[in-house]
Short mmCIF file of C-alpha atoms and ligand atoms in Angstrom, two decimals:
data_model
loop_
_atom_site.label_atom_id
_atom_site.label_comp_id
_atom_site.label_asym_id
_atom_site.label_seq_id
_atom_site.Cartn_x
_atom_site.Cartn_y
_atom_site.Cartn_z
CA UNK A 624 -0.01 -0.18 -0.03
CA UNK A 625 2.54 2.61 1.14
CA UNK A 626 4.69 1.50 -1.71
CA UNK A 627 1.76 2.21 -4.13
CA UNK A 628 1.59 5.76 -2.51
CA UNK A 629 5.03 6.47 -3.09
CA UNK A 630 4.94 5.32 -6.62
CA UNK A 631 1.75 7.25 -7.17
CA UNK A 632 3.82 10.35 -5.79
CA UNK A 633 6.76 9.84 -7.72
CA UNK A 634 4.88 9.50 -11.08
CA UNK A 635 3.21 12.62 -10.25
CA UNK A 636 6.43 14.50 -9.39
CA UNK A 637 8.07 13.06 -12.82
CA UNK A 638 4.81 14.14 -14.95
CA UNK A 639 5.38 18.06 -13.31
CA UNK A 640 9.05 17.74 -14.08
CA UNK A 641 8.39 16.66 -17.64
CA UNK A 642 6.07 19.50 -17.88
CA UNK A 643 8.88 21.73 -16.93
CA UNK A 644 7.52 23.26 -13.78
CA UNK A 645 9.17 21.17 -11.22
CA UNK A 646 11.44 24.29 -10.60
CA UNK A 647 9.29 25.98 -7.79
CA UNK A 648 11.09 29.23 -8.31
CA UNK A 649 10.29 29.64 -12.01
CA UNK A 650 6.73 28.03 -11.63
CA UNK A 651 5.10 31.31 -10.63
CA UNK A 652 6.51 33.01 -13.76
CA UNK A 653 5.16 30.52 -16.29
CA UNK A 654 1.59 30.03 -14.59
CA UNK A 655 -0.95 32.56 -14.33
CA UNK A 656 -1.85 33.11 -10.84
CA UNK A 657 -4.79 30.96 -9.27
CA UNK A 658 -8.05 32.54 -8.04
CA UNK A 659 -7.65 33.12 -4.22
CA UNK A 660 -9.19 30.93 -2.00
CA UNK A 661 -12.58 32.25 -0.73
CA UNK A 662 -12.09 34.26 2.28
CA UNK A 663 -8.39 35.05 1.89
CA UNK A 664 -8.66 38.09 -0.42
CA UNK A 665 -7.40 41.61 0.57
CA UNK A 666 -9.43 44.95 -0.13
CA UNK A 667 -9.04 46.01 -3.73
CA UNK A 668 -6.22 48.89 -4.00
CA UNK A 669 -4.29 47.30 -1.18
CA UNK A 670 -0.90 48.33 -1.45
CA UNK A 671 1.79 45.78 -1.71
CA UNK A 672 5.42 46.79 -1.41
CA UNK A 673 8.85 45.89 -0.30
CA UNK A 674 11.56 47.89 1.82
CA UNK A 675 15.04 48.76 2.24
CA UNK A 676 17.24 51.43 3.80
CA UNK A 677 19.86 53.99 2.67
CA UNK A 678 22.93 52.74 4.79
CA UNK A 679 21.79 49.11 4.60
CA UNK A 680 22.00 48.90 0.79
CA UNK A 681 23.69 51.68 -0.90
CA UNK A 682 27.36 51.55 -0.21
CA UNK A 683 29.10 54.25 -2.09
CA UNK A 684 29.72 56.08 1.32
CA UNK A 685 32.41 58.14 -0.18
CA UNK A 686 31.02 58.95 -3.45
CA UNK A 687 29.45 62.10 -4.80
CA UNK A 688 30.11 64.28 -1.95
CA UNK A 689 28.52 62.25 0.90
CA UNK A 690 29.25 63.26 4.37
CA UNK A 691 30.00 60.63 7.09
CA UNK A 692 26.96 59.25 9.21
CA UNK A 693 27.11 57.92 12.73
CA UNK A 694 27.12 54.54 11.23
CA UNK A 695 30.04 55.00 9.04
CA UNK A 696 32.09 55.66 12.40
CA UNK A 697 30.23 53.08 14.57
CA UNK A 698 31.00 50.08 12.27
CA UNK A 699 34.81 51.14 12.52
CA UNK A 700 34.74 50.52 16.46
CA UNK A 701 36.22 47.00 16.94
CA UNK A 702 33.57 44.47 18.32
CA UNK A 703 30.33 46.49 17.39
CA UNK A 704 29.33 44.38 14.28
CA UNK A 705 29.18 40.68 14.72
CA UNK A 706 31.13 39.56 11.50
CA UNK A 707 33.40 42.86 11.16
CA UNK A 708 31.71 43.99 8.17
CA UNK A 709 30.56 47.60 7.46
CA UNK A 710 28.05 49.20 5.13
CA UNK A 711 30.78 50.51 2.79
CA UNK A 712 29.78 48.49 -0.18
CA UNK A 713 26.54 46.66 1.04
CA UNK A 714 24.45 46.14 -1.92
CA UNK A 715 26.17 48.71 -4.17
CA UNK A 716 22.57 49.67 -4.82
CA UNK A 717 23.82 53.19 -5.31
CA UNK A 718 25.06 52.15 -8.72
CA UNK A 719 22.70 48.96 -9.33
CA UNK A 720 19.48 50.66 -8.30
CA UNK A 721 18.01 50.06 -11.84
CA UNK A 722 18.83 46.36 -11.63
CA UNK A 723 17.25 46.41 -8.18
CA UNK A 724 14.14 47.98 -9.34
CA UNK A 725 13.85 45.47 -11.81
CA UNK A 726 13.82 42.87 -8.90
CA UNK A 727 10.78 44.67 -7.47
CA UNK A 728 8.88 44.75 -10.57
CA UNK A 729 9.59 41.15 -11.02
CA UNK A 730 7.78 40.46 -7.66
CA UNK A 731 5.06 42.73 -9.21
CA UNK A 732 4.93 45.18 -6.21
CA UNK A 733 3.39 48.56 -6.85
CA UNK A 734 5.24 50.05 -3.87
CA UNK A 735 8.80 50.63 -2.61
CA UNK A 736 9.87 52.04 0.56
CA UNK A 737 13.37 53.32 0.76
CA UNK A 738 15.06 56.01 2.86
CA UNK A 739 17.15 59.03 1.98
CA UNK A 740 20.64 59.09 3.32
CA UNK A 741 20.75 62.59 5.04
CA UNK A 742 24.32 62.93 4.90
CA UNK A 743 24.02 62.51 1.14
CA UNK A 744 21.63 65.53 0.83
CA UNK A 745 23.29 67.55 3.60
CA UNK A 746 27.08 66.21 3.96
CA UNK A 747 27.27 68.12 7.43
CA UNK A 748 23.57 67.88 8.13
CA UNK A 749 22.69 71.44 7.59
CA UNK A 750 24.42 74.11 5.67
CA UNK A 751 25.04 73.69 2.01
CA UNK A 752 22.92 71.06 0.28
CA UNK A 753 24.95 68.69 -2.02
CA UNK A 754 23.02 68.39 -5.30
CA UNK A 755 24.55 65.38 -6.55
CA UNK A 756 23.38 63.49 -3.37
CA UNK A 757 19.91 64.57 -4.18
CA UNK A 758 20.23 63.63 -7.74
CA UNK A 759 20.78 59.86 -6.73
CA UNK A 760 16.95 60.07 -5.20
CA UNK A 761 15.76 61.92 -8.38
CA UNK A 762 17.22 58.98 -10.73
CA UNK A 763 15.87 56.60 -8.34
CA UNK A 764 12.44 58.06 -7.97
CA UNK A 765 12.17 58.29 -11.62
CA UNK A 766 13.08 54.95 -12.57
CA UNK A 767 10.40 53.56 -9.99
CA UNK A 768 7.78 55.46 -11.68
CA UNK A 769 8.86 54.45 -15.18
CA UNK A 770 8.47 50.76 -13.87
CA UNK A 771 4.85 51.64 -12.51
CA UNK A 772 6.25 51.38 -8.74
CA UNK A 773 5.22 54.14 -6.18
CA UNK A 774 8.10 55.57 -4.08
CA UNK A 775 7.20 55.61 -0.48
CA UNK A 776 10.22 57.60 1.12
CA UNK A 777 11.63 57.41 4.56
CA UNK A 778 13.55 60.67 6.08
CA UNK A 779 15.53 59.00 8.21
CA UNK A 780 16.56 55.51 9.06
CA UNK A 781 19.22 55.94 11.57
CA UNK A 782 22.20 57.50 9.43
CA UNK A 783 22.56 60.78 11.26
CA UNK A 784 25.16 63.00 9.66
CA UNK A 785 28.11 62.62 12.05
CA UNK A 786 28.75 66.14 12.03
CA UNK A 787 25.40 66.72 13.84
CA UNK A 788 26.52 64.20 16.48
CA UNK A 789 29.88 65.96 16.97
CA UNK A 790 28.34 69.39 16.85
CA UNK A 791 25.25 68.92 19.03
CA UNK A 792 25.49 65.38 20.63
CA UNK A 793 23.18 64.12 17.76
CA UNK A 794 19.35 63.50 19.03
CA UNK A 795 20.48 64.70 22.56
CA UNK A 796 19.91 68.36 21.28
CA UNK A 797 16.66 70.07 19.93
CA UNK A 798 19.15 71.86 17.74
CA UNK A 799 19.37 68.45 15.67
CA UNK A 800 15.31 68.27 15.47
CA UNK A 801 15.38 72.07 14.07
CA UNK A 802 17.83 71.01 11.41
CA UNK A 803 16.01 67.62 10.92
CA UNK A 804 12.77 69.89 10.06
CA UNK A 805 15.09 71.87 7.58
CA UNK A 806 16.23 68.84 5.97
CA UNK A 807 12.64 67.64 5.45
CA UNK A 808 11.82 70.68 3.97
CA UNK A 809 14.46 70.74 1.47
CA UNK A 810 13.82 66.78 0.38
CA UNK A 811 10.04 67.54 0.44
CA UNK A 812 10.71 70.49 -1.64
CA UNK A 813 12.58 69.02 -4.25
CA UNK A 814 10.79 65.07 -4.23
CA UNK A 815 7.26 65.41 -3.52
CA UNK A 816 6.24 66.51 -7.00
CA UNK A 817 7.03 62.80 -7.85
CA UNK A 818 6.60 61.14 -4.12
CA UNK A 819 3.19 60.95 -2.57
CA UNK A 820 4.07 59.54 0.80
CA UNK A 821 6.59 60.36 3.26
CA UNK A 822 7.53 58.47 6.47
CA UNK A 823 9.36 60.65 9.32
CA UNK A 824 11.53 58.51 11.38
CA UNK A 825 11.89 54.87 11.31
CA UNK A 826 11.54 53.26 14.52
CA UNK A 827 12.36 56.02 17.28
CA UNK A 828 11.72 52.94 19.60
CA UNK A 829 14.88 51.23 18.59
CA UNK A 830 17.47 53.91 17.49
CA UNK A 831 16.88 55.79 20.94
CA UNK A 832 17.44 52.89 23.08
CA UNK A 833 19.75 51.03 21.16
CA UNK A 834 21.80 54.05 20.16
CA UNK A 835 21.58 56.10 23.32
CA UNK A 836 20.57 53.61 26.31
CA UNK A 837 22.53 50.17 25.64
CA UNK A 838 24.97 51.43 23.09
CA UNK A 839 24.47 48.71 20.39
CA UNK A 840 23.52 50.85 17.47
CA UNK A 841 25.26 54.06 16.58
CA UNK A 842 26.40 56.30 18.08
CA UNK A 843 27.10 53.59 20.92
CA UNK A 844 26.12 55.50 24.13
CA UNK A 845 24.80 54.21 27.49
CA UNK A 846 23.29 56.95 29.00
CA UNK A 847 20.95 56.95 32.33
CA UNK A 848 17.35 56.79 31.90
CA UNK A 849 16.50 60.59 31.88
CA UNK A 850 18.39 61.27 29.19
CA UNK A 851 17.14 58.41 27.29
CA UNK A 852 13.50 59.70 27.99
CA UNK A 853 14.71 63.28 26.70
CA UNK A 854 16.02 61.92 23.58
CA UNK A 855 12.95 60.07 22.86
CA UNK A 856 11.03 63.21 23.41
CA UNK A 857 13.34 64.86 20.97
CA UNK A 858 12.92 62.25 18.39
CA UNK A 859 9.22 62.83 18.51
CA UNK A 860 9.74 66.62 18.30
CA UNK A 861 11.60 65.77 15.13
CA UNK A 862 8.96 63.89 13.91
CA UNK A 863 6.47 66.60 14.37
CA UNK A 864 8.84 69.27 12.88
CA UNK A 865 9.20 66.83 9.93
CA UNK A 866 5.24 66.83 9.48
CA UNK A 867 4.99 70.43 9.32
CA UNK A 868 7.87 70.73 6.98
CA UNK A 869 6.42 68.17 4.55
CA UNK A 870 3.05 70.36 4.74
CA UNK A 871 4.74 73.42 4.43
CA UNK A 872 7.00 72.71 1.62
CA UNK A 873 5.55 69.41 -0.15
CA UNK A 874 3.13 69.31 -2.89
CA UNK A 875 -0.25 69.85 -1.79
CA UNK A 876 -1.80 66.47 -0.80
CA UNK A 877 1.57 64.62 0.11
CA UNK A 878 0.88 62.32 2.80
CA UNK A 879 3.17 61.90 5.78
CA UNK A 880 3.24 59.78 8.76
CA UNK A 881 5.71 57.84 11.18
CA UNK A 882 6.95 54.38 10.81
CA UNK A 883 7.24 52.90 14.15
CA UNK A 884 8.16 49.64 15.57
CA UNK A 885 5.27 49.76 17.97
CA UNK A 886 5.85 47.88 21.37
CA UNK A 887 3.42 44.98 20.25
CA UNK A 888 1.00 44.07 22.74
CA UNK A 889 -1.72 41.10 22.34
CA UNK A 890 -4.16 39.46 24.59
CA UNK A 891 -2.74 36.37 25.88
CA UNK A 892 -6.35 34.69 25.68
CA UNK A 893 -9.00 36.17 23.51
CA UNK A 894 -11.41 37.34 26.23
CA UNK A 895 -13.30 40.88 26.51
CA UNK A 896 -11.16 41.66 29.61
CA UNK A 897 -7.90 40.48 28.09
CA UNK A 898 -8.49 42.61 24.69
CA UNK A 899 -9.52 45.56 26.88
CA UNK A 900 -5.99 44.86 28.70
CA UNK A 901 -4.19 44.68 25.73
CA UNK A 902 -5.59 47.60 24.35
CA UNK A 903 -4.41 49.62 27.70
CA UNK A 904 -1.04 47.80 27.45
CA UNK A 905 -0.62 49.08 23.81
CA UNK A 906 -1.52 52.77 24.76
CA UNK A 907 0.92 52.75 27.81
CA UNK A 908 3.77 50.78 26.52
CA UNK A 909 4.10 53.22 23.48
CA UNK A 910 3.34 56.31 25.82
CA UNK A 911 6.81 57.73 25.19
CA UNK A 912 6.25 58.13 21.36
CA UNK A 913 3.60 56.87 19.43
CA UNK A 914 0.57 57.89 22.02
CA UNK A 915 2.18 61.43 22.37
CA UNK A 916 2.47 61.97 18.53
CA UNK A 917 -0.96 60.58 18.01
CA UNK A 918 -2.70 62.44 21.39
CA UNK A 919 -0.26 65.33 22.20
CA UNK A 920 -0.14 64.10 25.69
CA UNK A 921 2.07 61.79 27.90
CA UNK A 922 -0.30 59.65 29.80
CA UNK A 923 -0.49 59.65 33.48
CA UNK A 924 0.87 56.21 33.62
CA UNK A 925 3.67 57.04 31.83
CA UNK A 926 4.69 60.20 33.70
CA UNK A 927 4.27 58.37 36.80
CA UNK A 928 6.46 55.32 35.78
CA UNK A 929 9.27 57.59 34.36
CA UNK A 930 8.84 59.64 37.60
CA UNK A 931 12.11 61.86 38.01
CA UNK A 932 13.13 60.64 34.72
CA UNK A 933 10.19 62.21 32.79
CA UNK A 934 11.32 64.23 29.92
CA UNK A 935 10.83 68.07 30.26
CA UNK A 936 8.57 69.59 27.54
CA UNK A 937 6.67 72.46 26.52
CA UNK A 938 3.05 72.69 25.62
CA UNK A 939 4.29 74.26 22.50
CA UNK A 940 6.49 71.31 21.65
CA UNK A 941 3.31 68.82 22.30
CA UNK A 942 1.62 70.73 19.82
CA UNK A 943 4.36 70.45 17.14
CA UNK A 944 4.65 66.73 18.10
CA UNK A 945 0.99 65.82 17.48
CA UNK A 946 0.82 67.55 14.21
CA UNK A 947 -1.88 65.55 12.26
CA UNK A 948 -0.54 62.82 10.23
CA UNK A 949 -2.24 61.02 7.26
CA UNK A 950 -1.41 57.51 8.21
CA UNK A 951 0.19 55.34 11.04
CA UNK A 952 3.07 53.19 9.82
CA UNK A 953 3.85 50.18 11.88
CA UNK A 954 6.62 48.13 11.95
CA UNK A 955 5.37 44.52 13.19
CA UNK A 956 7.72 41.60 13.39
CA UNK A 957 7.28 40.16 16.89
CA UNK A 958 5.10 39.82 19.84
CA UNK A 959 6.58 42.18 22.82
CA UNK A 960 3.91 41.54 25.31
CA UNK A 961 1.39 38.98 25.78
CA UNK A 962 -1.15 40.58 28.51
CA UNK A 963 -3.86 39.72 30.85
CA UNK A 964 -6.39 41.60 32.64
CA UNK A 965 -5.29 42.78 36.21
CA UNK A 966 -6.80 44.64 38.94
CA UNK A 967 -3.42 46.31 39.75
CA UNK A 968 -1.82 49.27 38.19
CA UNK A 969 -2.96 50.42 34.89
CA UNK A 970 -5.15 47.41 34.44
CA UNK A 971 -2.90 44.91 32.58
CA UNK A 972 -0.20 42.39 33.38
CA UNK A 973 2.51 41.56 30.66
CA UNK A 974 3.25 37.83 30.93
CA UNK A 975 6.92 36.61 31.17
CA UNK A 976 7.88 34.92 27.68
CA UNK A 977 8.96 31.32 28.11
CA UNK A 978 12.56 30.23 26.94
CA UNK A 979 10.78 27.58 24.60
CA UNK A 980 8.81 30.47 22.89
CA UNK A 981 9.43 29.75 19.35
CA UNK A 982 11.58 32.26 17.05
CA UNK A 983 13.05 32.53 13.86
CA UNK A 984 16.40 32.49 12.88
CA UNK A 985 16.92 35.92 14.77
CA UNK A 986 16.58 35.12 18.52
CA UNK A 987 14.44 38.23 18.79
CA UNK A 988 11.99 37.38 16.39
CA UNK A 989 9.41 35.46 17.91
CA UNK A 990 6.64 33.94 15.85
CA UNK A 991 3.28 35.42 16.75
CA UNK A 992 1.30 35.87 13.74
CA UNK A 993 -1.52 37.28 15.68
CA UNK A 994 0.21 40.48 16.69
CA UNK A 995 -0.17 41.63 13.06
CA UNK A 996 -3.93 40.98 13.66
CA UNK A 997 -4.41 42.67 17.25
CA UNK A 998 -1.79 45.44 17.08
CA UNK A 999 -3.48 47.36 13.88
CA UNK A 1000 -7.10 46.48 15.12
CA UNK A 1001 -6.26 48.13 18.72
CA UNK A 1002 -4.17 50.93 17.44
CA UNK A 1003 -6.72 51.96 15.01
CA UNK A 1004 -9.26 52.09 18.02
CA UNK A 1005 -6.99 53.92 20.49
CA UNK A 1006 -5.74 56.45 18.08
CA UNK A 1007 -8.80 56.63 15.75
CA UNK A 1008 -6.76 56.47 12.53
CA UNK A 1009 -8.38 55.15 9.35
CA UNK A 1010 -5.10 54.50 7.43
CA UNK A 1011 -2.31 52.18 8.70
CA UNK A 1012 0.47 50.81 6.60
CA UNK A 1013 2.60 47.94 7.81
CA UNK A 1014 5.75 49.73 7.00
CA UNK A 1015 7.80 46.43 7.82
CA UNK A 1016 7.41 42.82 8.21
CA UNK A 1017 9.55 39.94 7.47
CA UNK A 1018 12.17 37.32 8.91
CA UNK A 1019 15.68 36.42 8.63
CA UNK A 1020 16.54 32.63 7.67
CA UNK A 1021 19.68 30.61 7.25
CA UNK A 1022 18.92 30.74 3.38
CA UNK A 1023 21.16 27.89 2.41
CA UNK A 1024 22.19 28.00 -1.55
CA UNK A 1025 21.34 24.44 -2.45
CA UNK A 1026 23.68 22.66 -5.00
CA UNK A 1027 20.89 23.44 -7.71
CA UNK A 1028 21.77 27.15 -6.79
CA UNK A 1029 18.20 27.70 -5.34
CA UNK A 1030 17.26 28.98 -1.93
CA UNK A 1031 14.27 26.82 -0.44
CA UNK A 1032 13.13 29.52 2.52
CA UNK A 1033 10.13 27.40 3.48
CA UNK A 1034 10.82 28.84 6.96
CA UNK A 1035 10.06 32.52 5.76
CA UNK A 1036 7.18 31.42 3.37
CA UNK A 1037 5.71 29.73 6.89
CA UNK A 1038 6.08 33.04 8.60
CA UNK A 1039 4.75 35.24 5.84
CA UNK A 1040 1.91 33.15 5.38
CA UNK A 1041 0.82 32.97 8.94
CA UNK A 1042 1.21 36.74 9.47
CA UNK A 1043 -0.42 37.65 6.04
CA UNK A 1044 -3.44 35.30 7.08
CA UNK A 1045 -3.69 37.30 10.35
CA UNK A 1046 -3.44 40.61 8.52
CA UNK A 1047 -6.27 39.41 6.12
CA UNK A 1048 -8.26 38.22 9.10
CA UNK A 1049 -7.79 42.19 10.44
CA UNK A 1050 -8.64 43.67 7.06
CA UNK A 1051 -11.84 41.28 6.52
CA UNK A 1052 -13.00 42.90 9.72
CA UNK A 1053 -12.80 46.35 8.59
CA UNK A 1054 -9.51 47.09 10.12
CA UNK A 1055 -8.08 50.03 8.09
CA UNK A 1056 -4.82 48.56 7.16
CA UNK A 1057 -4.07 50.03 3.63
CA UNK A 1058 -0.63 48.45 2.76
CA UNK A 1059 2.22 46.02 3.63
CA UNK A 1060 5.79 46.52 3.04
CA UNK A 1061 8.00 43.31 3.30
CA UNK A 1062 11.35 43.61 5.06
CA UNK A 1063 13.41 43.08 2.82
CA UNK A 1064 13.67 43.19 -0.79
CA UNK A 1065 17.13 41.65 -0.60
CA UNK A 1066 19.45 40.66 2.09
CA UNK A 1067 21.66 43.61 3.25
CA UNK A 1068 23.73 44.99 5.99
CA UNK A 1069 21.87 44.15 9.07
CA UNK A 1070 23.33 46.54 11.42
CA UNK A 1071 24.98 44.93 14.75
CA UNK A 1072 25.10 41.54 12.65
CA UNK A 1073 26.47 42.71 9.66
CA UNK A 1074 25.85 40.10 6.88
CA UNK A 1075 25.21 37.45 9.19
CA UNK A 1076 21.74 37.97 8.83
CA UNK A 1077 19.60 37.46 5.68
CA UNK A 1078 15.97 38.96 5.27
CA UNK A 1079 15.72 39.35 1.82
CA UNK A 1080 13.33 37.88 -0.85
CA UNK A 1081 16.31 38.01 -2.96
CA UNK A 1082 19.52 36.46 -1.84
CA UNK A 1083 22.61 38.42 -2.25
CA UNK A 1084 25.98 37.06 -2.82
CA UNK A 1085 28.08 39.98 -1.38
CA UNK A 1086 31.22 38.85 -3.15
CA UNK A 1087 29.83 38.84 -6.51
CA UNK A 1088 26.84 41.03 -5.68
CA UNK A 1089 24.57 38.41 -7.67
CA UNK A 1090 20.96 38.58 -6.47
CA UNK A 1091 18.95 35.16 -6.61
CA UNK A 1092 15.24 35.13 -6.09
CA UNK A 1093 14.56 32.76 -3.06
CA UNK A 1094 11.28 30.50 -3.07
CA UNK A 1095 9.43 33.50 -0.92
CA UNK A 1096 9.85 35.54 -3.81
CA UNK A 1097 7.64 33.20 -6.00
CA UNK A 1098 5.46 32.98 -2.81
CA UNK A 1099 4.86 36.73 -2.41
CA UNK A 1100 4.60 37.24 -6.05
CA UNK A 1101 1.85 35.03 -5.82
CA UNK A 1102 0.32 36.89 -2.82
CA UNK A 1103 0.53 40.16 -4.77
CA UNK A 1104 -1.03 38.58 -8.14
CA UNK A 1105 -3.93 37.21 -6.26
CA UNK A 1106 -4.17 39.92 -3.72
CA UNK A 1107 -4.69 37.14 -1.32
CA UNK A 1108 -2.94 35.82 1.87
CA UNK A 1109 -1.56 32.73 0.22
CA UNK A 1110 -3.00 30.45 2.90
C1 BG6 B 1190 13.92 46.92 11.66
C2 BG6 B 1190 14.78 47.85 10.98
O1 BG6 B 1190 14.06 47.00 13.26
O2 BG6 B 1190 14.29 45.38 11.40
C3 BG6 B 1190 15.33 47.39 9.76
O3 BG6 B 1190 13.90 49.09 10.49
C4 BG6 B 1190 16.12 46.01 9.99
O4 BG6 B 1190 16.11 48.29 9.30
C5 BG6 B 1190 15.16 45.06 10.59
O5 BG6 B 1190 17.03 45.74 9.28
C6 BG6 B 1190 16.08 43.84 11.09
O6 BG6 B 1190 16.58 44.23 12.18
P1 BG6 B 1190 18.14 43.64 12.82
O7 BG6 B 1190 18.31 44.15 14.04
O8 BG6 B 1190 17.40 42.08 13.11
O9 BG6 B 1190 18.74 43.84 11.85
#
């Protein structure tokens, strides 16, 4: 009996290969996408995209007048980057951008999220702009549009001009916030004739704490909590100033919003009490950035918890910080807090995460697909927004290149399929998620991990710079073609 089954399977496989479609990476290329399974579709017009950031892919750090960023300096401190690599070369995207845009097109993506390297445009952060730096983004935007891909621009993805770090202590000073506003105005004035959507700062939640609190990101400082809170406040102020600058200097109708790695809270068990607790937790755990941006207030619980370390601020600053945004960008990878209701404190209790909780190739990347259902749903309710974009989601994998030259990353497909199924669950209930940007288009320089972690849909051989689609590229292509979760 089992012999018969295996023979039948063999016959089927042999048949497929005779038909020339046994190559799974090629399969999606030749077959029209099947209709999606009933009940798995996304709303019409849902924006499917991928994302990268300047320092992680561009390379060309000394070309065409680019100034130094804090990452150029940080990567040279021995021991800071796991494999000792730097972003000096990275993906050579600065000169291979046309080839990379062709890869985006191959996926069928209609949107691409990239970031502008501030020190390319203003080598010293402020002062005289460098026209050659801006020209790169002009070329990039034009090439995207030529290929039918909407550019979604991020103003700051962590590559602060080193000069601002040297002169003002970087984000420790509100001087940097003001200069960021001027830079945002300049970029908006020159690019929003073609760019409709602008993200302000990527992940204040990470670069403030990792960069100024525990020193594992640039600029590598370990400051006391009071200063960390003040720097986070400054980053919110910078966000607000950028929103105002885009409104004042961008084309009328340009949309602007944050791209934040929201502290992701979900109910441990789906009961009305726990869902309510998760809602409170989401607001409070994001009290230092997203909540103040969206409401113009630090919550009582946030201020009480911060105590003497609370940030110092004025009402005028709160007004700037909460300048109305057009959308909320949320980077959602992993659950941070599973919560239950509590009659203590603010009404929720975050549960400890067991050691055996499953995670992906990166230790921090816990697998909690329901997070991408709960977080947008609760965020839309708390902050009354009608446009949420998942500005990042994706995973690293070990991505071994097999003898046939292919990368069968079924782990990444498993992760994406489960997260997208939960995202579809959210949109089918009317949660206003309007788009999704997969991190990342291609393997790139992964900060402290150097080239040791791979998040791409395309594998990159960093010696030859050859890009190879992983199996997940076919998966995502099918998701986009069918506008469905791929379950
Ligand atoms: C996000 C960042 O936090 O996660 C990306 O916005 C980053 O820039 C991605 O590449 C993966 O993070 P990490 O720390 O694993 O490299």
